[in-house]
XYZ file of C-alpha atoms in Angstrom:
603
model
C -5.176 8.509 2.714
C -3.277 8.585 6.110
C 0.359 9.178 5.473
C 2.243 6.016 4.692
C 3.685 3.883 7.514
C 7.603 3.353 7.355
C 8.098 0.543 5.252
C 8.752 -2.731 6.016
C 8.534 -4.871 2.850
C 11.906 -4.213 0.805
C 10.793 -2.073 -2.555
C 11.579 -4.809 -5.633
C 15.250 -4.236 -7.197
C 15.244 -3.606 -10.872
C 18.078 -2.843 -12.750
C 18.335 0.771 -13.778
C 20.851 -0.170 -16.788
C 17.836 -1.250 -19.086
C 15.814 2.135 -18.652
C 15.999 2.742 -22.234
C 15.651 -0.662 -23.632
C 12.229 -0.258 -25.117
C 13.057 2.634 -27.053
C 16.584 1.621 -28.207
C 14.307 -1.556 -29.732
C 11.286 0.863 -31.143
C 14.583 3.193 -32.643
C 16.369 0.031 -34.952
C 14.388 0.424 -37.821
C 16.068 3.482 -38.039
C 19.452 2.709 -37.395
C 19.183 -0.089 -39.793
C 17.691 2.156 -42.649
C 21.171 4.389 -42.208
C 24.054 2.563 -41.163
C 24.100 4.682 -37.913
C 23.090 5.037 -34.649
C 20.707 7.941 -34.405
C 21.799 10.615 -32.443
C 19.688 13.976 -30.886
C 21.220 15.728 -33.546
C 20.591 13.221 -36.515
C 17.521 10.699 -35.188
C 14.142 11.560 -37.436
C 11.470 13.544 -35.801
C 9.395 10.560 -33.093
C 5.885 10.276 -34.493
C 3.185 10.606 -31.884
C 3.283 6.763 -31.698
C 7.376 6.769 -30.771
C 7.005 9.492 -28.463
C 4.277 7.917 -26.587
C 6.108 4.751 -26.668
C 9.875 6.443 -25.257
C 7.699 8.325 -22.319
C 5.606 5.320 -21.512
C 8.479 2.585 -21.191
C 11.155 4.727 -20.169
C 11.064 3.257 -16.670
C 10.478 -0.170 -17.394
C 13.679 -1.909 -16.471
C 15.331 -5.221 -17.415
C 13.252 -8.275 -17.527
C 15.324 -11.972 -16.876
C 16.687 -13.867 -19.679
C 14.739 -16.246 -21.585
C 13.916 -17.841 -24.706
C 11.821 -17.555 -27.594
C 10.874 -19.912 -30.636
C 9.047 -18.110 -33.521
C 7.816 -20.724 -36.248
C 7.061 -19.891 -39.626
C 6.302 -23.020 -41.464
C 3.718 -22.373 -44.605
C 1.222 -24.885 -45.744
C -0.232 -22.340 -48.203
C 0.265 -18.907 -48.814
C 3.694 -17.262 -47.332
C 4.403 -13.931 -46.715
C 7.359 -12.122 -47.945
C 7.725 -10.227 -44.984
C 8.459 -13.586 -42.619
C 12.584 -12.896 -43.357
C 12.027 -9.283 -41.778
C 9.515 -10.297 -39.393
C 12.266 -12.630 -37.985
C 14.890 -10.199 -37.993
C 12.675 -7.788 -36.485
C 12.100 -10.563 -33.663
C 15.545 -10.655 -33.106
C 16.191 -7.542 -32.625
C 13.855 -6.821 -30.141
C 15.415 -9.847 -28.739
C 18.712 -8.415 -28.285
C 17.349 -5.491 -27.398
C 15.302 -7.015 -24.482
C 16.916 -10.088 -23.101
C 15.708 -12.824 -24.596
C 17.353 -15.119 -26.702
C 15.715 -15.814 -30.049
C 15.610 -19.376 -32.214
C 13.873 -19.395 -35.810
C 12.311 -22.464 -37.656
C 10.334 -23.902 -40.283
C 11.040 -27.736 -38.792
C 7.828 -28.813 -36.830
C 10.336 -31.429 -35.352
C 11.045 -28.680 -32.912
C 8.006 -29.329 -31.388
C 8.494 -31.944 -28.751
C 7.883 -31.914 -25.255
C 11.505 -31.830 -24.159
C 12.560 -29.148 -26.914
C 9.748 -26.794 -26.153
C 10.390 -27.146 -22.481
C 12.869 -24.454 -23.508
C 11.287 -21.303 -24.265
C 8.884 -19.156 -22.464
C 6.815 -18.772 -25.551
C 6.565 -19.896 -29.269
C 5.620 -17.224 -32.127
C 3.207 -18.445 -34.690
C 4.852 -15.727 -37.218
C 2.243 -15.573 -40.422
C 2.245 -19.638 -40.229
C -0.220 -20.778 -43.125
C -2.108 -24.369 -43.227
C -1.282 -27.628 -41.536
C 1.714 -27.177 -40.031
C 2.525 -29.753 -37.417
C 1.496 -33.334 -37.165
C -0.745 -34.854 -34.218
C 2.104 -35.904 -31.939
C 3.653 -32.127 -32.400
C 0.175 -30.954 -31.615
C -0.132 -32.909 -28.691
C 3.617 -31.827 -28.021
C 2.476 -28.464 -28.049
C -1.054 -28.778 -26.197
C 1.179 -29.735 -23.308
C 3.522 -27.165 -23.244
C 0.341 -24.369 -23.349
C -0.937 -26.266 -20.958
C 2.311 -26.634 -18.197
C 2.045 -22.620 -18.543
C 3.453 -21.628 -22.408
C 2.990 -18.654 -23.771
C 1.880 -18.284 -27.784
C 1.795 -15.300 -29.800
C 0.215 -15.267 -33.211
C 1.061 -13.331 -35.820
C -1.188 -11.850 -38.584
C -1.486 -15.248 -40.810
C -1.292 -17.343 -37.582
C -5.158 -16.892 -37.985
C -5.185 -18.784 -41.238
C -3.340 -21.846 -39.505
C -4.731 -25.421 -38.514
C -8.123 -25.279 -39.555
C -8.658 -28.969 -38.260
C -7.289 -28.459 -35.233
C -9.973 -27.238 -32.578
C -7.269 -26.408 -30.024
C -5.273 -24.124 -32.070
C -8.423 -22.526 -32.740
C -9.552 -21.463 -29.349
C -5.912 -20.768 -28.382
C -5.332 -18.167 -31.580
C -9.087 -16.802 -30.740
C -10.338 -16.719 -34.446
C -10.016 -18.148 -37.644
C -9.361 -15.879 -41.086
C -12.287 -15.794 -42.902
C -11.013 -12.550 -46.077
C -9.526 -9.349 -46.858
C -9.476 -6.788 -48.883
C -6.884 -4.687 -50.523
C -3.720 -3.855 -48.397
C -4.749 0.499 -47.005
C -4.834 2.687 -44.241
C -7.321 2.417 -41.573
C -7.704 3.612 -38.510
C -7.207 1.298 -35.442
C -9.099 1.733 -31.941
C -6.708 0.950 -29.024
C -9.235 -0.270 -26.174
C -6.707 -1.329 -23.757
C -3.802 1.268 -23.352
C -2.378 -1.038 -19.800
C -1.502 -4.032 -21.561
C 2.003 -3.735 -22.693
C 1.435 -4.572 -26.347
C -0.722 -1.311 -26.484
C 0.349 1.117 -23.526
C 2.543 2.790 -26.087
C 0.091 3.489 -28.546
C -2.120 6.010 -29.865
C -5.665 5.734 -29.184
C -6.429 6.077 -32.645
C -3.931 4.534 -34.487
C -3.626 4.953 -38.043
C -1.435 2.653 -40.231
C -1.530 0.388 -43.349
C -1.448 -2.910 -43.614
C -3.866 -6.058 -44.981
C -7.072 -5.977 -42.900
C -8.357 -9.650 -41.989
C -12.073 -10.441 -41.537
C -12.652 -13.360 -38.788
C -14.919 -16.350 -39.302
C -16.214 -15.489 -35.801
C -16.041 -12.453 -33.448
C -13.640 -13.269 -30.543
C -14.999 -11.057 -28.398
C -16.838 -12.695 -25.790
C -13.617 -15.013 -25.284
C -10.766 -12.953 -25.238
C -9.819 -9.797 -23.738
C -9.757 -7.064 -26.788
C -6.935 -4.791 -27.023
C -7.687 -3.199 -29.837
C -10.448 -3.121 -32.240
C -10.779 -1.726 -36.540
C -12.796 1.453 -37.434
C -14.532 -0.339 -40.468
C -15.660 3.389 -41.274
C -12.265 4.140 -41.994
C -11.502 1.737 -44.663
C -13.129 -0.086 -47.470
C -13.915 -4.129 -47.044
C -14.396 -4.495 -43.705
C -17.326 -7.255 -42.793
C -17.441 -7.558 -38.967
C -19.150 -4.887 -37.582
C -17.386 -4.921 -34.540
C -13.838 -5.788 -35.570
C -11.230 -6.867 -33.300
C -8.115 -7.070 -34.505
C -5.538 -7.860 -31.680
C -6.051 -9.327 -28.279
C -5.202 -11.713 -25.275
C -6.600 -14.402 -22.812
C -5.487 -17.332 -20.692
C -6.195 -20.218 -22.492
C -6.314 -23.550 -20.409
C -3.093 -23.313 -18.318
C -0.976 -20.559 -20.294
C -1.129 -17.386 -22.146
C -2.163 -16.471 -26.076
C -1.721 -13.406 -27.891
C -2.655 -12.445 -31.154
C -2.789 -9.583 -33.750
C -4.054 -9.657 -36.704
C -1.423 -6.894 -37.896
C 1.887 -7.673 -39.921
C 1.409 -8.314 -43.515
C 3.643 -5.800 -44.867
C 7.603 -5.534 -44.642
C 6.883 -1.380 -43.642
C 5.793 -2.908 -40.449
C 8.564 -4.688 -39.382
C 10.787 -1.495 -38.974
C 8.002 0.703 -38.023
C 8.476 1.417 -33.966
C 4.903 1.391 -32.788
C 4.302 -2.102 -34.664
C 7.620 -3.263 -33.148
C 6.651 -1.707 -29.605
C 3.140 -3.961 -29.689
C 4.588 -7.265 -31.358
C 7.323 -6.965 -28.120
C 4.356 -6.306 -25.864
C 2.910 -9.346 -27.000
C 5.913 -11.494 -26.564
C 6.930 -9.967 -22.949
C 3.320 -10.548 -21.745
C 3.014 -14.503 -23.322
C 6.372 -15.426 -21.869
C 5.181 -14.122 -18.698
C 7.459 -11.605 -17.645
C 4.855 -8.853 -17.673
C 1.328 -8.892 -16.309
C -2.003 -7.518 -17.588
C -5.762 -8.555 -16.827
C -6.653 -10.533 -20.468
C -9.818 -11.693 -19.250
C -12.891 -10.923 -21.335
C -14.044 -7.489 -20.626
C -17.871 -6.515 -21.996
C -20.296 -4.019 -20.408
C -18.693 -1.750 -18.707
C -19.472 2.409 -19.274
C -16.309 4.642 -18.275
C -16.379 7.001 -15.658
C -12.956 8.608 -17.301
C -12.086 7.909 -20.559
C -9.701 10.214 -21.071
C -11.020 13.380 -22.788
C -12.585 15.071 -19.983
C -13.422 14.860 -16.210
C -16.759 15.705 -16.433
C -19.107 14.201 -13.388
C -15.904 14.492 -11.129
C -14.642 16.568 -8.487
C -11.549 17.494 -6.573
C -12.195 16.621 -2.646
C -9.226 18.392 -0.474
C -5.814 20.038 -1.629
C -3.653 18.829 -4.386
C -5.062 18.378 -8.115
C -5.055 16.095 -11.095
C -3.267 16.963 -14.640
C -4.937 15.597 -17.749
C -2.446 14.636 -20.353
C -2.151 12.214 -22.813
C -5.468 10.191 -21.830
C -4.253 9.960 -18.267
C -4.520 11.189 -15.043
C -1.586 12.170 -12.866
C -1.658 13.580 -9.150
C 0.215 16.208 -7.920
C 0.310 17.321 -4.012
C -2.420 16.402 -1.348
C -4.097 14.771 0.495
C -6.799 14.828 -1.516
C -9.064 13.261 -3.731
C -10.742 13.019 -7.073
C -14.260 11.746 -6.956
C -16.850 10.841 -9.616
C -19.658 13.021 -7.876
C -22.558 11.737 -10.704
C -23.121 8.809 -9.368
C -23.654 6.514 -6.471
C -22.887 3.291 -7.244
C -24.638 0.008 -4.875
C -23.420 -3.492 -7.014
C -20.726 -2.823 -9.360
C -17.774 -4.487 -10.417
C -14.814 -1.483 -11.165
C -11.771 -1.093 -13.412
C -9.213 1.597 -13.311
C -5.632 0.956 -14.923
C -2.520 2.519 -12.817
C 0.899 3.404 -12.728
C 3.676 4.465 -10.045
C 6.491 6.232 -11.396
C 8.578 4.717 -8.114
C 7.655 4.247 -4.431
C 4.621 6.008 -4.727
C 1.565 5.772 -2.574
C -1.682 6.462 -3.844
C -5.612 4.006 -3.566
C -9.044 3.882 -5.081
C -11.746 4.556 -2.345
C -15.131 3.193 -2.801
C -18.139 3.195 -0.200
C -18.203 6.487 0.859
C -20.581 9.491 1.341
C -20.996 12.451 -1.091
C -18.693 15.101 0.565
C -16.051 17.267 -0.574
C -13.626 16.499 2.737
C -11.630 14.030 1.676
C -11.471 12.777 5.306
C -15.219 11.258 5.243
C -13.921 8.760 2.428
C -11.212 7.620 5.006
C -13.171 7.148 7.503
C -16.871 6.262 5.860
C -15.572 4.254 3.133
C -12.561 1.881 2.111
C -9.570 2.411 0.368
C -7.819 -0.081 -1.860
C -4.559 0.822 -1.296
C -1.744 1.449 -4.034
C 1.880 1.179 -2.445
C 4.045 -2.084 -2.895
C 6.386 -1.138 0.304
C 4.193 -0.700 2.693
C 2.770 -2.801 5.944
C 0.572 -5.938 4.744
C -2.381 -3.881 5.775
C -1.493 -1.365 4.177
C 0.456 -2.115 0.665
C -1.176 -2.776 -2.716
C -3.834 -4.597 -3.050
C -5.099 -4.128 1.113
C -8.138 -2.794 2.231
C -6.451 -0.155 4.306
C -5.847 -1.123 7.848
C -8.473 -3.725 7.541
C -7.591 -6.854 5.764
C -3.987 -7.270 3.849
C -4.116 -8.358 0.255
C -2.856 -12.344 -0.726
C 0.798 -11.445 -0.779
C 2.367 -14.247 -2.950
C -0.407 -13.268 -5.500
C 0.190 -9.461 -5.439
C 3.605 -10.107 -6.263
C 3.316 -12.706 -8.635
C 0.973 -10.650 -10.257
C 2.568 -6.953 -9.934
C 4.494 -4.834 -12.164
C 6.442 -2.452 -11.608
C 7.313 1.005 -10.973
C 6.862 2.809 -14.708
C 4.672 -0.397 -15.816
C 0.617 -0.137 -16.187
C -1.679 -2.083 -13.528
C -4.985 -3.258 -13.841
C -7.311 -2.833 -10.718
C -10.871 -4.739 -10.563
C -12.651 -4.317 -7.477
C -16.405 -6.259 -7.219
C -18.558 -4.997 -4.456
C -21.745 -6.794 -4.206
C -23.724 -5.678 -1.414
C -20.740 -5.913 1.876
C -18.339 -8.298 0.017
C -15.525 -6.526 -1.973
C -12.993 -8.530 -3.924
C -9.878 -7.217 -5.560
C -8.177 -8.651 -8.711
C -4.639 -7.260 -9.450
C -3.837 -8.218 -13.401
C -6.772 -10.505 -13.770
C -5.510 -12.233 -10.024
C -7.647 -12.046 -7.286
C -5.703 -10.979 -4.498
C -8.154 -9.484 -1.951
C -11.261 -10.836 -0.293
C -13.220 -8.656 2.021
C -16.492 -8.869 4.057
C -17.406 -4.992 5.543
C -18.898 -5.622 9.467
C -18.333 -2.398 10.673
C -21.893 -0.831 11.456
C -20.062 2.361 10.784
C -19.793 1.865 7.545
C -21.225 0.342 4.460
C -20.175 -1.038 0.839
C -23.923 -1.471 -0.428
C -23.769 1.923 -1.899
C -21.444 4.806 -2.254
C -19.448 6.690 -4.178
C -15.500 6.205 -5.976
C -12.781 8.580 -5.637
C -8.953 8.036 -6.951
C -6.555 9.884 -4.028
C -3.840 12.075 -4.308
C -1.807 11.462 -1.415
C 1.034 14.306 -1.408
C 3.387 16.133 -3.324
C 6.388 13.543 -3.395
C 3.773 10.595 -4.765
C 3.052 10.284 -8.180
C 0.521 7.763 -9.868
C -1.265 8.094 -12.984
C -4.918 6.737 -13.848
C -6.709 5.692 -16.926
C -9.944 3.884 -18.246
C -11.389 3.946 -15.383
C -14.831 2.174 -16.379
C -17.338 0.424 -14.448
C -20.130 -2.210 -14.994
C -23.570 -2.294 -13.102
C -24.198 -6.524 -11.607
C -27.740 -5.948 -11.055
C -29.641 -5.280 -7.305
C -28.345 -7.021 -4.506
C -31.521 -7.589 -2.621
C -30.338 -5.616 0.810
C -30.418 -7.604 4.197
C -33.454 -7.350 6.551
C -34.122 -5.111 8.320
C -36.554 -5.676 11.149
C -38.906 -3.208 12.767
C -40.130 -3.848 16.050
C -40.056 -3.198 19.834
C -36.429 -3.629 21.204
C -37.075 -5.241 24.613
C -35.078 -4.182 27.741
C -35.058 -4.861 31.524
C -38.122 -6.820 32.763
C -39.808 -7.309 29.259
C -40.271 -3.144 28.841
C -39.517 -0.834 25.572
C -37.017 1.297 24.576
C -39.187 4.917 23.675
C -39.551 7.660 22.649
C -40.556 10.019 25.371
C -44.033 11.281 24.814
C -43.805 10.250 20.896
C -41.917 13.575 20.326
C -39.638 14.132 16.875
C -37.844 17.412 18.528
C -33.735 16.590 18.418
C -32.834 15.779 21.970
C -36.001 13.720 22.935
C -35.322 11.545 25.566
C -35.388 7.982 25.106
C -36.467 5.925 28.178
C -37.938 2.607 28.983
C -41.562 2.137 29.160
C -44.468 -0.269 28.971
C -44.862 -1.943 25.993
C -47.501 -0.717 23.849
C -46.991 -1.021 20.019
C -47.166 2.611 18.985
C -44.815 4.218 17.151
C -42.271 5.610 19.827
C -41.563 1.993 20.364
C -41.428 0.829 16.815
C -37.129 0.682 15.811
C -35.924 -0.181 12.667
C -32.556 -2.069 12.515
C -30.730 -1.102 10.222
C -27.643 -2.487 8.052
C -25.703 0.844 9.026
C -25.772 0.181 12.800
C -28.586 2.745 13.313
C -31.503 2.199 15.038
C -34.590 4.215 13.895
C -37.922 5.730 15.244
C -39.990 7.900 14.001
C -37.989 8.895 11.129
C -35.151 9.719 13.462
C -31.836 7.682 14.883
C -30.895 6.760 18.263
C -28.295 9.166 19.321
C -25.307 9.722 21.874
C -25.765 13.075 23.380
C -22.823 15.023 21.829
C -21.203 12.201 20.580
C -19.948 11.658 24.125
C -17.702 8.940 25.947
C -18.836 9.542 30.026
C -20.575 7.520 32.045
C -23.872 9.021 32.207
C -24.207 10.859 28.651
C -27.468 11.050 27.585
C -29.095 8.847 24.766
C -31.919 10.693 22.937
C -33.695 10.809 19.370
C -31.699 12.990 16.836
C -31.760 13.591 13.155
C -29.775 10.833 11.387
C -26.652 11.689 10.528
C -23.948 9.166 9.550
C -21.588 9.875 12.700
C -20.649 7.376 15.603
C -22.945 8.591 17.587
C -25.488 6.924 16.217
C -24.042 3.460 15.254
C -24.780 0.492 17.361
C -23.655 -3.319 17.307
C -24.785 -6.001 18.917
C -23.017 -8.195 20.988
C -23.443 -11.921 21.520
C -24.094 -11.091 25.129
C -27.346 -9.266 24.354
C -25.965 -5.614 24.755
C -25.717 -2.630 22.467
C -22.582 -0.821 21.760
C -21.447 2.037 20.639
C -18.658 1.725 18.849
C -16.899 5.254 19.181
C -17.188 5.379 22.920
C -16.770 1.930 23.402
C -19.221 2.024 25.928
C -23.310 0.590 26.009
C -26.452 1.690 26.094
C -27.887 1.288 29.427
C -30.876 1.807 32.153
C -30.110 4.767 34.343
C -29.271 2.979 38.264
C -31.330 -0.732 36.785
C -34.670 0.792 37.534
C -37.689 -0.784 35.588
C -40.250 1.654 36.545
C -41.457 3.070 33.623
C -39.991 6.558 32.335
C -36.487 5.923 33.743
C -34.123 7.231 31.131
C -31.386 5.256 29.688
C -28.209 6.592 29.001
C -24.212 5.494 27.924
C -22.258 3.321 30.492
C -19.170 1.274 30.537
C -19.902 -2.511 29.243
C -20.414 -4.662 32.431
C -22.908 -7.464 31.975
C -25.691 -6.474 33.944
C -28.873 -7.048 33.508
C -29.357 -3.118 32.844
C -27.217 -3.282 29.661
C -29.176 -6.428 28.112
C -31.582 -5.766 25.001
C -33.754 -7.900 22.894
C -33.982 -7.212 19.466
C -37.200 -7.294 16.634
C -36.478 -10.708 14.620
C-alpha cells in the first residue's frame, strides 16, 4: 500500500519486437485461406475468441529459441487432419521461435535425440507406438524435466503402457458424432486458455474418458454435456495440465477436424500448450478442487471499495485505476483458508493482495492490521512480488524462475492456517511466513486486492477460495499476572468505567485480578483490555482498563526477561517509584530491568 521504494532489482528485459507474435500466429489461417496478408482494410471481422486473444497477448514478448518434436505415428485409426495439424504446428513455430521437427519414426526416441527438444507433441498418435527401450527413452527425458503435449487421439495411445497413461491423464473410452458444443474455460491464466472465451462454442469430435482426470490434473477447461448429444461423463474435462514426475504434460482432447487447425482460438490454445510444456511460460497445473469464488467475473457483489481509486469490470476481469485504495470482499471473514487470485501487470506496476485485516473502509487499517502480499517484480526484496511487505522477502531464485511477465497471467495461492502464511507463485512456493507481531493476527480476517495509484495497472480474476477446516486457536490462559513481591495486577475497586486504574494489590482471586492472555497481545479483565492512557509514549502515562479496541495501546509482548511491552511506545509496563504496598498504581516507563518492570504470567 505504501508508495513503492525506488527500485533496486533491474525490471526483466524482453524484447519489444515480438509484441504481436501471438496474433500474427492466431491471424495465418487467414492469410493462408487468401494468398495475402490481411490488412485493417481487408482482415475478416476478429470473432470474440480472436479479439480476446490479440488484447490478451499483445504484450507478451519473445520467448528463447527452442525445439519441438511432434510425433504422429498411428497404430490404428489416423486422422486426416495430422498433415494440417503439422503445418499448423509449424506455423506457430515460426511464428513463435521455436524450431519445429515432424515424425512418424519412433527411432527418434532415444535418450541422446530427445535431449534436443523442450517438448514432444503426441499429435492424434493412435495404438502402440514405440517399443520398450523408446519408452524407457522417453520416461527419462519426462523425467530430466520434458515437456509432452497430447493431442486429441493422444488419449487413444499406449494402452499397455501405465506411464503414458498417467502422463496423458486419461484414456479414450467413445464418442459420438462430430457437433457443436459448448466448452467451459475454468482456467482463463494458463496460457493455453487466457485467450479464450469463457464459454466457448466450437465443433469438433467430443471424446468420453475411461476415467475422470480430475482429481490428478489441473482442469483447464471442462464440456457442457447439456449442450450436445452423447456425452457420458457427467463432469467432463476436456483439456488440462499437471507436473508429472519430473516434467510437464498437457493435453486436450480437441483437434479432430481440419476446421480446427486454421481456426485462431484452437491455434491460440494448442500454442499455449506447447509454450507452457517446453517451459517457457509458467502457470499453477496442480489439481485444483473445492474452492467457491469470491469474484468470478460477472459481478462484485459481497465487495467493497476501501479509499480513493476504483475497479473497472470488463471482460471477466478486474482492472485498477488511481488510489491508494482497496477492493475488499466485505461478506466474509475468513480464519483457515487457502486463496487463489490470477494477476496481471501491464508493465512495472505495483499492486498486492492483503489478507488478515479488520472490517474497515480506510484502507490504511489493512496496512497496518493485516499483511500484504506484494505484487511488483522491481522492487526491494521486502518488498517485490511474492514478499510479505516489509516483513519477510519472498525465495528470490523461485519467484523468478517461476514469474511471468509484464502482459502474462500469474497465479497467486496464499495458505493461512492459523499464524503461518505460505505463498505459491505458479504452483512454486516462494514465501514462508510465521505472524509474531501481537499487533496483529492471520487467524482471521478479511481479503482485499489494492489499487495502488493512477500510473499502476494490474488486473484480477478468479479469485476463489477454499475453507481447510478449524485451526484449533492457541491457549489462552486466564489467571492472576503476578508482579513485585508476589502481588496482582487489578482492577481498582472491580470497576468496568473506561479509565479505571489498574494497580497492584493483594492477591485474591476475584475477578479484577483474573487476565486473559490473549493471541492478539491484549490482556483482558472484566470484559475490558489493558490500556495505555491516550496511546501515550512518556514516562509516567497512565495504564488503566479501557474498552478493547484493536490499537497499540493495548498490545503487549512479553519479553524473555519477564517484562511487558508495549510495542508502540516501546516502553513497559511498570510499578509507579517500586512500591509494593498495595494500591500503588502502575503506569508506562522506559525498559530498564528492574525489579518494578518484572511480571509473571497465568500458565
Amino acid at each position: 500500500m505504501p508508495t513503492k521504494e525506488p527500485p533496486v532489482r533491474a525490471l526483466r528485459r524482453w524484447a519489444a519486437a515480438a509484441a504481436g507474435l501471438l496474433l500474427a500466429a492466431a491471424l495465418a489461417p487467414a492469410a493462408a485461406a487468401t494468398g495475402t496478408t490481411p490488412t485493417a482494410a481487408t482482415a475478416p471481422t476478429p470473432t470474440a475468441a480472436a479479439t480476446a486473444t490479440a488484447t490478451a497477448t499483445a504484450a507478451v514478448t519473445a520467448d528463447p529459441a527452442y525445439r519441438v518434436l511432434v510425433f504422429t505415428r498411428t497404430g490404428g485409426f489416423r486422422h486426416d487432419s495430422i498433415p494440417d495439424a503439422i503445418a499448423a504446428v509449424r506455423d506457430l513455430g515460426a511464428a513463435n521461435n521455436f524450431t519445429v521437427d515432424a515424425t512418424e519414426d519412433p527411432a527418434a526416441f532415444t535418450t541422446a535425440n530427445l535431449a534436443r527438444y523442450q517438448a514432444v507433441v503426441f499429435l492424434s498418435t493412435t495404438g502402440d507406438v514405440l517399443d520398450a527401450a523408446q519408452q524407457s527413452a522417453f520416461e527419462g527425458y519426462i523425467g530430466s524435466g520434458g515437456g509432452y503435449v497430447g493431442v486429441h487421439a493422444a488419449a487413444d495411445t499406449e494402452y499397455d503402457w501405465p506411464f503414458y497413461g498417467g502422463l496423458a491423464g486419461a484414456w479414450f473410452a467413445s464418442h459420438p458424432a462430430v457437433q457443436q458444443a459448448t466448452v467451459r474455460v475454468e482456467d482463463q491464466a494458463h496460457p493455453a486458455a487466457a485467450g479464450l472465451p469463457a464459454a466457448w462454442n466450437r465443433t469438433d469430435e467430443w471424446y468420453n474418458y475411461r476415467t475422470d482426470p480430475r482429481s490428478t490434473v489441473h482442469v483447464l477447461a471442462s464440456l457442457d454435456e447439456s449442450t450436445y448429444s452423447g456425452g457420458s461423463m457427467g463432469d467432463h474435462p476436456i483439456s488440462w495440465c499437471q507436473d508429472y514426475r519430473g516434467g510437464r504434460a498437457f493435453y486436450t482432447g480437441l483437434g479432430h477436424t481440419r476446421e480446427s487447425y486454421a481456426d485462431a482460438a484452437f491455434r491460440t490454445h494448442l500454442l499455449g500448450g506447447i509454450r507452457w510444456a517446453a517451459g517457457v511460460v509458467r502457470a499453477d497445473c496442480r489439481p485444483e478442487t473445492g474452492y467457491t469464488p469470491l469474484f468470478d467475473g460477472s459481478s462484485t457483489t459481497g465487495w467493497k471499495q476501501a479509499g480513493p481509486g476504483s475497479f473497472t469490470l470488463a471482460d471477466r476481469t478486474l482492472t485498477s485505476q488511481g488510489g491508494l485504495g482497496m477492493l475488499w470482499y466485505a461478506a466474509k471473514e475468513f480464519g483457515s483458508y487457502s486463496l487463489k487470485a490470477d494477476w496481471r501487470l501491464t508493465g512495472d506496476d505495483n499492486s498486492g493482495v492483503f489478507v488478515g485485516f479488520p472490517a474497515s473502509d480506510d484502507p490504511w487499517s489493512a496496512v497496518n492490521n493485516g499483511y500484504e502480499i506484494q505484487i511488483d517484480a522491481t522492487d526491494s526484496a521486502d518488498r517485490t512480488t511474492g514478499s510479505v511487505y516489509g516483513s519477510k522477502s519472498a525465495d528470490l531464485a523461485a519467484r523468478d524462475a517461476a514469474l511471468n511477465p509484464p502482459g502474462a497471467w500469474n497465479t497467486y495461492e496464499i495458505r493461512v492456517e492459523g499464524e503461518h502464511l505460505q505463498v505459491w507463485l505458479n504452483g512454486v512456493k516462494i514465501n514462508d511466513f510465521t505472524n509474531t507481531d501481537p499487533a496483529r493476527s492471520l487467524a482471521q480476517g478479511y481479503i482485499g486486492l489494492q489499487n495502488h495509484g493512477d500510473a499502476d495497472h494490474a488486473s484480477f480474476r478468479n479469485v476463489r477460495i477454499k475453507d481447510l477446516g478449524t485451526v484449533q486457536p492457541p491457549a489462552e490462559p486466564t489467571g492472576p499476572v503476578r508482579g513485585p513481591a508476589g502481588k496482582c495486577l487489578d482492577v481498582a475497586a472491580a470497576a468496568t468505567a473506561d479509565g479505571t486504574q489498574v494497580q497492584l494489590w493483594t492477591c485474591n482471586a476475584t475477578n479484577a485480578q483474573q487476565w486473559t492472555v490473549r493471541t492478539d497481545g491484549t490482556f483482558r479483565a472484566l470484559g475490558k483490555c489493558l490500556d495505555v492512557s491516550g496511546g501515550g509514549a512518556a514516562d509516567g502515562t497512565k495504564v488503566q482498563l479501557w474498552t478493547c479496541n484493536g490499537t497499540g495501546a493495548q498490545r503487549w509482548t512479553p519479553t524473555a526477561a519477564g517484562e511487558l511491552r508495549n510495542p508502540q511506545s516501546g516502553k513497559c509496563l511498570d510499578v509507579t517509584g517500586g512500591n509494593t504496598a498495595d494500591a500503588t498504581k502502575v503506569q508506562l516507563w522506559t525498559c530498564n530491568g528492574g525489579t518494578a518492570q518484572k511480571w509473571t504470567l497465568p500458565a
